[in-house]
């Protein structure tokens, strides 16, 4: 059977493709047709790892928190709760830089950003839910909202954020706040460009599920987010050599930025 999956960006489709390849029994065979320079090759490989294993050990950073050096700490926002992050405030008070890893999905911790706002967040219309009353999509009105974060007790550390194509939905809302208020240097690869509440329905007599975004989600300034995403200030993508060597090249770049901050702070 031929299966297809839609995505708002090629990078998010690639992300889906990896999971589709691994979504079967471990050690089962994957049959691939590779198109290259007008030629077609057919190869077989084994699924030596499962999808959950790949997600936990290759996609998501494993550490919740670590001290990089005397001036820099690292926080994994897919694992650290806001209570845990708040407990680190005495440590952060002694550190000049915080590397915030957004790869994965934030763990309900976006209020962290309130400590770095210079004024209250006043963007109130970047979530737009259509109110459809009349037929043919006429006279549509929208229910508008935002996060309305309030400035709280300031923390003085400089922030460096790591993102990539797996940052989606809540993660992109988080990073939209960062981008709009220029809360730190963003490093890595562009995010999925996919945000907004999801609607879904099944086709009759078929296993096909149709999913679509029922909310128009923009960036805080009203510009397009879906299909665009959050674009990093400093682009870095994993290399084959880095993957083979089990190196986290995005984190390495973030650490480099913290060590040479004056070079990058204009972003």
Phi, psi and omega in degrees: 000142179268126178246143177226153180220132181267158176204155184280346177220154178298322183294325178285328174296320177297319177300315177298321184299319179299316181292325178295322179295326184269354186277073176193184183293142178297140181071008170284169188264135172256125177256120185242142168249121184251123179261120181211121177053044176081356180252151178244125176245142176247125180228159176236134176225160179264146171280084185283346174232155179271164178299313178300321179296316180300316181298313186286325189255343183241328183266313183269130171300143188273331184273138178283324186197144171203153174270119182285313178199192184297336185249352190225136170237161181238134176232129177267106186285351174278346182243326186279126175282166179294327178296319179294317180297318178298326180292342180273358185305322177297325179289315181296331177297340180258356183253145180274331185228143172237122174269116184256110183268111181262003179296132187107229183216125184303147184263057179060037191238023184292342179295346172309322184294337181301331181288349184243001175285140176270347174205169180299148175287120185248006180284116190240010186223024181272350167253123186229107180260120183291138174253099188259112181246319185264155180290166176060027177056038179265148176050045180286132173249163184233139170271120188254142178202172175208199180267332178053049179292141178257137175300132179236187183311121188288139169252141193261357181297150172275141186253140173231125185250137175253128179226164170200193188290346179276354176283114188218156171058244181307320179298324179284329173296314176306309184287338175294322175297314180301312183295314185295318183262009176051058185274354179176178177275132182254127184232148177127223181237159182299147182284179189294336184067041186217103182217158179118148180300144188258135170252150181209151172208154179265139173287141180295143178060027183208153178272002183291133177249127177259125180238141177209160182274120181271354181240138172274112180249119180251181167283168186297333180271007178090354180282168188289135174250313182296127183086352181243304181081186175265124183263128183292155171289324180235113183272130175213131180237149178299143176252161177302319181296319179294319179296316178299323181272006180056040179260142174264090187291332177291317176295320177303319180292320178299320178295320177299318179298319179295330180280338181230050190299324182300329180291329189252347192295347178286349181290000000 
